[in-house]
PDB file of C-alpha atoms in Angstrom:
ATOM      1  CA  ALA H   1      88.392  68.879 103.671  1.00  0.00           C
ATOM      2  CA  GLN H   2      88.406  71.907 104.315  1.00  0.00           C
ATOM      3  CA  SER H   3      88.460  74.293 101.229  1.00  0.00           C
ATOM      4  CA  VAL H   4      88.238  77.909 100.544  1.00  0.00           C
ATOM      5  CA  THR H   5      87.943  79.980  97.285  1.00  0.00           C
ATOM      6  CA  GLN H   6      88.187  83.341  96.791  1.00  0.00           C
ATOM      7  CA  LEU H   7      86.750  84.979  93.621  1.00  0.00           C
ATOM      8  CA  GLY H   8      88.941  87.530  91.798  1.00  0.00           C
ATOM      9  CA  SER H   9      92.300  87.581  92.545  1.00  0.00           C
ATOM     10  CA  HIS H  10      92.679  91.238  91.770  1.00  0.00           C
ATOM     11  CA  VAL H  11      89.723  93.591  92.608  1.00  0.00           C
ATOM     12  CA  SER H  12      90.020  97.625  91.813  1.00  0.00           C
ATOM     13  CA  VAL H  13      87.766 100.248  93.027  1.00  0.00           C
ATOM     14  CA  SER H  14      87.915 103.931  93.633  1.00  0.00           C
ATOM     15  CA  GLU H  15      88.491 106.163  96.738  1.00  0.00           C
ATOM     16  CA  GLY H  16      85.220 106.288  98.681  1.00  0.00           C
ATOM     17  CA  ALA H  17      83.399 102.868  96.627  1.00  0.00           C
ATOM     18  CA  LEU H  18      82.635  99.628  98.584  1.00  0.00           C
ATOM     19  CA  VAL H  19      84.779  97.667  99.003  1.00  0.00           C
ATOM     20  CA  LEU H  20      83.041  93.527  98.387  1.00  0.00           C
ATOM     21  CA  LEU H  21      85.830  91.209  98.102  1.00  0.00           C
ATOM     22  CA  ARG H  22      84.309  87.205  98.190  1.00  0.00           C
ATOM     23  CA  CYS H  23      84.891  83.964 100.158  1.00  0.00           C
ATOM     24  CA  ASN H  24      83.525  80.941 100.168  1.00  0.00           C
ATOM     25  CA  TYR H  25      84.379  77.791 101.858  1.00  0.00           C
ATOM     26  CA  SER H  26      83.479  74.195 102.389  1.00  0.00           C
ATOM     27  CA  SER H  27      83.560  72.016 105.438  1.00  0.00           C
ATOM     28  CA  SER H  28      81.942  69.355 106.754  1.00  0.00           C
ATOM     29  CA  VAL H  29      81.934  71.204 110.659  1.00  0.00           C
ATOM     30  CA  PRO H  30      80.923  74.266 111.721  1.00  0.00           C
ATOM     31  CA  PRO H  31      84.154  76.480 110.409  1.00  0.00           C
ATOM     32  CA  TYR H  32      86.046  79.326 112.023  1.00  0.00           C
ATOM     33  CA  LEU H  33      86.233  81.850 109.580  1.00  0.00           C
ATOM     34  CA  PHE H  34      89.031  84.208 109.148  1.00  0.00           C
ATOM     35  CA  TRP H  35      90.149  87.362 106.636  1.00  0.00           C
ATOM     36  CA  TYR H  36      93.621  88.569 106.838  1.00  0.00           C
ATOM     37  CA  VAL H  37      95.466  91.306 105.683  1.00  0.00           C
ATOM     38  CA  GLN H  38      98.428  91.407 104.074  1.00  0.00           C
ATOM     39  CA  TYR H  39     100.277  94.836 103.529  1.00  0.00           C
ATOM     40  CA  PRO H  40     103.247  94.689 101.067  1.00  0.00           C
ATOM     41  CA  ASN H  41     106.695  93.392 102.248  1.00  0.00           C
ATOM     42  CA  GLN H  42     105.011  92.391 105.863  1.00  0.00           C
ATOM     43  CA  GLY H  43     103.560  89.336 107.443  1.00  0.00           C
ATOM     44  CA  LEU H  44      99.988  88.556 107.505  1.00  0.00           C
ATOM     45  CA  GLN H  45      97.746  90.918 110.379  1.00  0.00           C
ATOM     46  CA  LEU H  46      94.209  89.634 111.477  1.00  0.00           C
ATOM     47  CA  LEU H  47      91.404  91.531 110.423  1.00  0.00           C
ATOM     48  CA  LEU H  48      88.428  89.818 111.905  1.00  0.00           C
ATOM     49  CA  LYS H  49      86.833  86.239 112.754  1.00  0.00           C
ATOM     50  CA  TYR H  50      84.381  84.108 113.017  1.00  0.00           C
ATOM     51  CA  THR H  51      83.808  81.492 115.626  1.00  0.00           C
ATOM     52  CA  SER H  52      80.190  80.501 116.070  1.00  0.00           C
ATOM     53  CA  ALA H  53      78.852  83.996 118.257  1.00  0.00           C
ATOM     54  CA  ALA H  54      77.291  86.113 116.176  1.00  0.00           C
ATOM     55  CA  THR H  55      76.717  86.275 112.561  1.00  0.00           C
ATOM     56  CA  LEU H  56      78.066  89.248 111.684  1.00  0.00           C
ATOM     57  CA  VAL H  57      81.726  90.659 111.824  1.00  0.00           C
ATOM     58  CA  LYS H  58      83.071  93.630 112.756  1.00  0.00           C
ATOM     59  CA  GLY H  59      86.716  93.925 112.228  1.00  0.00           C
ATOM     60  CA  ILE H  60      89.580  96.598 112.371  1.00  0.00           C
ATOM     61  CA  ASN H  61      90.195  99.200 109.885  1.00  0.00           C
ATOM     62  CA  GLY H  62      85.744  99.751 109.565  1.00  0.00           C
ATOM     63  CA  PHE H  63      85.944  96.257 107.163  1.00  0.00           C
ATOM     64  CA  GLU H  64      83.353  93.454 108.032  1.00  0.00           C
ATOM     65  CA  ALA H  65      81.950  90.650 107.382  1.00  0.00           C
ATOM     66  CA  GLU H  66      78.768  87.947 107.127  1.00  0.00           C
ATOM     67  CA  PHE H  67      78.674  84.812 107.620  1.00  0.00           C
ATOM     68  CA  LYS H  68      76.356  82.584 105.899  1.00  0.00           C
ATOM     69  CA  LYS H  69      75.435  79.577 106.328  1.00  0.00           C
ATOM     70  CA  SER H  70      73.253  78.750 103.352  1.00  0.00           C
ATOM     71  CA  GLU H  71      75.540  80.039 101.146  1.00  0.00           C
ATOM     72  CA  THR H  72      78.909  78.797 102.795  1.00  0.00           C
ATOM     73  CA  SER H  73      80.345  82.501 101.956  1.00  0.00           C
ATOM     74  CA  PHE H  74      82.104  84.960 104.396  1.00  0.00           C
ATOM     75  CA  HIS H  75      82.888  87.982 102.053  1.00  0.00           C
ATOM     76  CA  LEU H  76      84.139  91.020 103.671  1.00  0.00           C
ATOM     77  CA  THR H  77      83.047  94.529 103.106  1.00  0.00           C
ATOM     78  CA  LYS H  78      83.983  98.215 103.580  1.00  0.00           C
ATOM     79  CA  PRO H  79      81.605 100.826 102.772  1.00  0.00           C
ATOM     80  CA  SER H  80      84.209 103.255 102.079  1.00  0.00           C
ATOM     81  CA  ALA H  81      87.570 102.917 100.567  1.00  0.00           C
ATOM     82  CA  HIS H  82      90.672 104.765 101.646  1.00  0.00           C
ATOM     83  CA  MET H  83      93.832 104.551  99.647  1.00  0.00           C
ATOM     84  CA  SER H  84      95.911 102.749 102.846  1.00  0.00           C
ATOM     85  CA  ASP H  85      93.208  99.678 101.744  1.00  0.00           C
ATOM     86  CA  ALA H  86      95.605  98.832  99.161  1.00  0.00           C
ATOM     87  CA  ALA H  87      96.353  95.614 100.053  1.00  0.00           C
ATOM     88  CA  GLU H  88      96.812  91.481  99.981  1.00  0.00           C
ATOM     89  CA  TYR H  89      93.814  90.021 101.882  1.00  0.00           C
ATOM     90  CA  PHE H  90      93.475  86.215 102.498  1.00  0.00           C
ATOM     91  CA  CYS H  91      90.167  84.344 103.591  1.00  0.00           C
ATOM     92  CA  ALA H  92      91.011  81.349 105.682  1.00  0.00           C
ATOM     93  CA  VAL H  93      89.501  78.525 107.595  1.00  0.00           C
ATOM     94  CA  SER H  94      89.586  75.982 109.746  1.00  0.00           C
ATOM     95  CA  ASP H  95      87.801  73.632 112.099  1.00  0.00           C
ATOM     96  CA  TYR H  96      90.641  73.339 114.788  1.00  0.00           C
ATOM     97  CA  SER H  97      89.930  69.875 115.005  1.00  0.00           C
ATOM     98  CA  SER H  98      93.554  69.063 113.789  1.00  0.00           C
ATOM     99  CA  ALA H  99      96.113  71.207 115.439  1.00  0.00           C
ATOM    100  CA  SER H 100      95.162  74.377 115.221  1.00  0.00           C
ATOM    101  CA  LYS H 101      95.214  74.404 111.614  1.00  0.00           C
ATOM    102  CA  ILE H 102      94.550  77.211 109.112  1.00  0.00           C
ATOM    103  CA  ILE H 103      93.496  76.202 105.376  1.00  0.00           C
ATOM    104  CA  PHE H 104      94.423  80.360 103.191  1.00  0.00           C
ATOM    105  CA  GLY H 105      92.744  81.338 100.170  1.00  0.00           C
ATOM    106  CA  SER H 106      95.009  82.107  97.395  1.00  0.00           C
ATOM    107  CA  GLY H 107      94.028  85.852  98.183  1.00  0.00           C
ATOM    108  CA  THR H 108      92.320  88.827  96.022  1.00  0.00           C
ATOM    109  CA  ARG H 109      95.234  91.959  95.878  1.00  0.00           C
ATOM    110  CA  LEU H 110      92.469  95.091  96.442  1.00  0.00           C
ATOM    111  CA  SER H 111      93.867  98.718  94.475  1.00  0.00           C
ATOM    112  CA  ILE H 112      92.508 101.531  95.215  1.00  0.00           C
ATOM    113  CA  ARG H 113      92.215 104.613  91.922  1.00  0.00           C
ATOM    114  CA  PRO H 114      92.316 107.992  93.081  1.00  0.00           C
TER     115      PRO H 114
ATOM    116  CA  ASN T   1     106.969  92.077 123.589  1.00  0.00           C
ATOM    117  CA  ALA T   2     108.041  91.580 119.504  1.00  0.00           C
ATOM    118  CA  GLY T   3     105.451  88.906 118.740  1.00  0.00           C
ATOM    119  CA  VAL T   4     107.358  86.507 116.040  1.00  0.00           C
ATOM    120  CA  THR T   5     110.742  87.065 114.865  1.00  0.00           C
ATOM    121  CA  GLN T   6     111.960  85.736 111.426  1.00  0.00           C
ATOM    122  CA  THR T   7     115.692  85.507 110.507  1.00  0.00           C
ATOM    123  CA  PRO T   8     116.703  86.768 108.270  1.00  0.00           C
ATOM    124  CA  LYS T   9     114.859  88.978 106.232  1.00  0.00           C
ATOM    125  CA  PHE T  10     116.033  88.103 103.116  1.00  0.00           C
ATOM    126  CA  ARG T  11     118.711  85.484 101.152  1.00  0.00           C
ATOM    127  CA  ILE T  12     120.638  84.143  98.529  1.00  0.00           C
ATOM    128  CA  LEU T  13     121.763  80.638  98.137  1.00  0.00           C
ATOM    129  CA  LYS T  14     122.807  78.749  95.612  1.00  0.00           C
ATOM    130  CA  ILE T  15     121.274  75.452  94.416  1.00  0.00           C
ATOM    131  CA  GLY T  16     122.735  72.719  96.983  1.00  0.00           C
ATOM    132  CA  GLN T  17     123.895  75.141  99.400  1.00  0.00           C
ATOM    133  CA  SER T  18     122.056  74.922 102.613  1.00  0.00           C
ATOM    134  CA  MET T  19     120.812  77.023 105.585  1.00  0.00           C
ATOM    135  CA  THR T  20     118.510  77.671 109.007  1.00  0.00           C
ATOM    136  CA  LEU T  21     115.657  80.209 108.973  1.00  0.00           C
ATOM    137  CA  GLN T  22     115.086  81.324 112.218  1.00  0.00           C
ATOM    138  CA  CYS T  23     111.448  81.913 114.191  1.00  0.00           C
ATOM    139  CA  THR T  24     111.409  83.144 118.255  1.00  0.00           C
ATOM    140  CA  GLN T  25     107.996  83.723 119.288  1.00  0.00           C
ATOM    141  CA  ASP T  26     107.866  85.516 123.477  1.00  0.00           C
ATOM    142  CA  MET T  27     104.329  85.346 123.732  1.00  0.00           C
ATOM    143  CA  ASN T  28     104.507  81.706 125.451  1.00  0.00           C
ATOM    144  CA  HIS T  29     102.717  79.945 122.455  1.00  0.00           C
ATOM    145  CA  ASN T  30     102.436  76.757 122.470  1.00  0.00           C
ATOM    146  CA  TYR T  31     101.486  76.222 118.655  1.00  0.00           C
ATOM    147  CA  MET T  32     103.824  77.215 115.890  1.00  0.00           C
ATOM    148  CA  TYR T  33     103.470  76.799 112.252  1.00  0.00           C
ATOM    149  CA  TRP T  34     106.328  77.499 109.018  1.00  0.00           C
ATOM    150  CA  TYR T  35     104.337  78.594 105.657  1.00  0.00           C
ATOM    151  CA  ARG T  36     105.633  79.565 102.038  1.00  0.00           C
ATOM    152  CA  GLN T  37     103.885  81.874 100.187  1.00  0.00           C
ATOM    153  CA  ASP T  38     104.505  81.176  96.211  1.00  0.00           C
ATOM    154  CA  PRO T  39     104.083  84.447  94.120  1.00  0.00           C
ATOM    155  CA  GLY T  40      99.829  84.693  93.630  1.00  0.00           C
ATOM    156  CA  MET T  41      99.065  81.830  95.768  1.00  0.00           C
ATOM    157  CA  GLY T  42      98.180  81.517  99.183  1.00  0.00           C
ATOM    158  CA  LEU T  43      99.893  80.087 102.237  1.00  0.00           C
ATOM    159  CA  LYS T  44     101.001  76.349 101.980  1.00  0.00           C
ATOM    160  CA  LEU T  45     101.962  74.913 105.359  1.00  0.00           C
ATOM    161  CA  ILE T  46     105.380  73.439 105.241  1.00  0.00           C
ATOM    162  CA  TYR T  47     105.394  71.794 109.365  1.00  0.00           C
ATOM    163  CA  TYR T  48     104.042  73.099 112.513  1.00  0.00           C
ATOM    164  CA  SER T  49     104.477  72.255 116.027  1.00  0.00           C
ATOM    165  CA  VAL T  50     101.885  71.653 119.215  1.00  0.00           C
ATOM    166  CA  GLY T  51     104.962  71.976 121.471  1.00  0.00           C
ATOM    167  CA  ALA T  52     108.269  71.716 122.596  1.00  0.00           C
ATOM    168  CA  GLY T  53     109.495  68.692 121.264  1.00  0.00           C
ATOM    169  CA  ILE T  54     106.740  67.661 118.593  1.00  0.00           C
ATOM    170  CA  THR T  55     106.361  68.523 115.329  1.00  0.00           C
ATOM    171  CA  ASP T  56     104.676  67.358 112.533  1.00  0.00           C
ATOM    172  CA  LYS T  57     104.272  67.651 108.694  1.00  0.00           C
ATOM    173  CA  GLY T  58     101.553  69.920 106.831  1.00  0.00           C
ATOM    174  CA  GLU T  59     100.805  69.815 103.439  1.00  0.00           C
ATOM    175  CA  VAL T  60     104.375  70.835 101.598  1.00  0.00           C
ATOM    176  CA  PRO T  61     107.195  69.309 103.503  1.00  0.00           C
ATOM    177  CA  ASN T  62     109.281  67.912 101.271  1.00  0.00           C
ATOM    178  CA  GLY T  63     113.420  69.440 101.435  1.00  0.00           C
ATOM    179  CA  TYR T  64     112.615  70.920 105.245  1.00  0.00           C
ATOM    180  CA  ASN T  65     112.979  69.656 108.437  1.00  0.00           C
ATOM    181  CA  VAL T  66     112.018  71.320 111.694  1.00  0.00           C
ATOM    182  CA  SER T  67     113.013  71.003 115.577  1.00  0.00           C
ATOM    183  CA  ARG T  68     111.010  73.011 118.489  1.00  0.00           C
ATOM    184  CA  SER T  69     113.383  72.066 121.642  1.00  0.00           C
ATOM    185  CA  THR T  70     111.880  75.034 123.345  1.00  0.00           C
ATOM    186  CA  THR T  71     108.577  76.985 123.609  1.00  0.00           C
ATOM    187  CA  GLU T  72     109.923  80.456 121.630  1.00  0.00           C
ATOM    188  CA  ASP T  73     112.277  78.815 118.884  1.00  0.00           C
ATOM    189  CA  PHE T  74     111.258  76.970 115.651  1.00  0.00           C
ATOM    190  CA  PRO T  75     113.951  76.946 113.077  1.00  0.00           C
ATOM    191  CA  LEU T  76     113.092  75.505 109.927  1.00  0.00           C
ATOM    192  CA  ARG T  77     116.064  74.257 107.973  1.00  0.00           C
ATOM    193  CA  LEU T  78     116.415  73.497 104.553  1.00  0.00           C
ATOM    194  CA  GLU T  79     118.365  70.635 102.883  1.00  0.00           C
ATOM    195  CA  LEU T  80     120.522  71.224  99.660  1.00  0.00           C
ATOM    196  CA  ALA T  81     118.204  73.785  97.815  1.00  0.00           C
ATOM    197  CA  ALA T  82     116.712  74.151  94.474  1.00  0.00           C
ATOM    198  CA  PRO T  83     114.963  76.791  92.687  1.00  0.00           C
ATOM    199  CA  SER T  84     111.928  75.414  93.755  1.00  0.00           C
ATOM    200  CA  GLN T  85     111.940  76.443  97.035  1.00  0.00           C
ATOM    201  CA  THR T  86     112.918  80.591  95.949  1.00  0.00           C
ATOM    202  CA  SER T  87     109.677  82.047  98.211  1.00  0.00           C
ATOM    203  CA  VAL T  88     108.828  83.673 101.227  1.00  0.00           C
ATOM    204  CA  TYR T  89     108.539  82.027 104.326  1.00  0.00           C
ATOM    205  CA  PHE T  90     106.732  83.455 107.378  1.00  0.00           C
ATOM    206  CA  CYS T  91     106.651  81.342 110.719  1.00  0.00           C
ATOM    207  CA  ALA T  92     103.435  82.132 112.779  1.00  0.00           C
ATOM    208  CA  SER T  93     102.268  80.926 116.234  1.00  0.00           C
ATOM    209  CA  THR T  94      98.990  80.471 118.386  1.00  0.00           C
ATOM    210  CA  GLN T  95      97.640  79.429 121.589  1.00  0.00           C
ATOM    211  CA  THR T  96      95.485  76.946 122.253  1.00  0.00           C
ATOM    212  CA  GLY T  97      92.416  77.574 124.179  1.00  0.00           C
ATOM    213  CA  GLY T  98      92.761  81.430 122.942  1.00  0.00           C
ATOM    214  CA  SER T  99      91.011  83.586 120.019  1.00  0.00           C
ATOM    215  CA  TYR T 100      92.885  81.288 117.783  1.00  0.00           C
ATOM    216  CA  GLU T 101      94.961  84.031 115.750  1.00  0.00           C
ATOM    217  CA  GLN T 102      97.433  83.113 114.604  1.00  0.00           C
ATOM    218  CA  TYR T 103     100.231  85.409 114.929  1.00  0.00           C
ATOM    219  CA  PHE T 104     102.621  86.085 112.207  1.00  0.00           C
ATOM    220  CA  GLY T 105     106.420  86.993 111.408  1.00  0.00           C
ATOM    221  CA  PRO T 106     107.319  89.165 109.287  1.00  0.00           C
ATOM    222  CA  GLY T 107     108.964  86.741 106.564  1.00  0.00           C
ATOM    223  CA  THR T 108     111.839  85.551 105.100  1.00  0.00           C
ATOM    224  CA  ARG T 109     112.598  86.277 100.590  1.00  0.00           C
ATOM    225  CA  LEU T 110     115.030  83.624  99.913  1.00  0.00           C
ATOM    226  CA  THR T 111     115.814  83.307  96.622  1.00  0.00           C
ATOM    227  CA  VAL T 112     117.706  79.683  95.374  1.00  0.00           C
ATOM    228  CA  THR T 113     119.408  80.579  91.832  1.00  0.00           C
TER     229      THR T 113
END
């Protein structure tokens, strides 16, 4: 069975600092991996996805993530945080062998200090 | 394109009442999903549909029913509402053979008291 673990339910960084949100996955088959962002009172929006092409994936708003098979990780990073990055971030995994279903992590709330 | 739309945005139900959460997508996606999001938790899959007339249970289906009579619409029915169903409900859709991205609606915040 697939699963996703996000380390840290809340991360706080200063504006301009590096953002690092951690995600580890478990999958018995090559996975597809996603990061979604949820701004307050909104639905989820795709930030980026890994679908077995390049291991370093670039997404919107300056975010990127690196797929590391040996570490079963897909951490999300951004070199310099902006106030507008404050949101909830979800890592998700799917093998698309079963009706395109996605398993979501429990989320990490990112706060930005001025 | 409106994408995925959900109505209502907010609703308060009394215990034992019933209601239907509406979801419509205009992207001609074949797959549609209903999730619930509880505070501090990720999304849990309630039901999904792989096409008109075909639905299946997800991780937490108890207390809910769905139907899919058209490609566009995927309503979620709550029968005999219970406080445990207080949550935010999201509808999503995707097209198989595409980018595998799920597109989400804005959500319905439901409180059962």
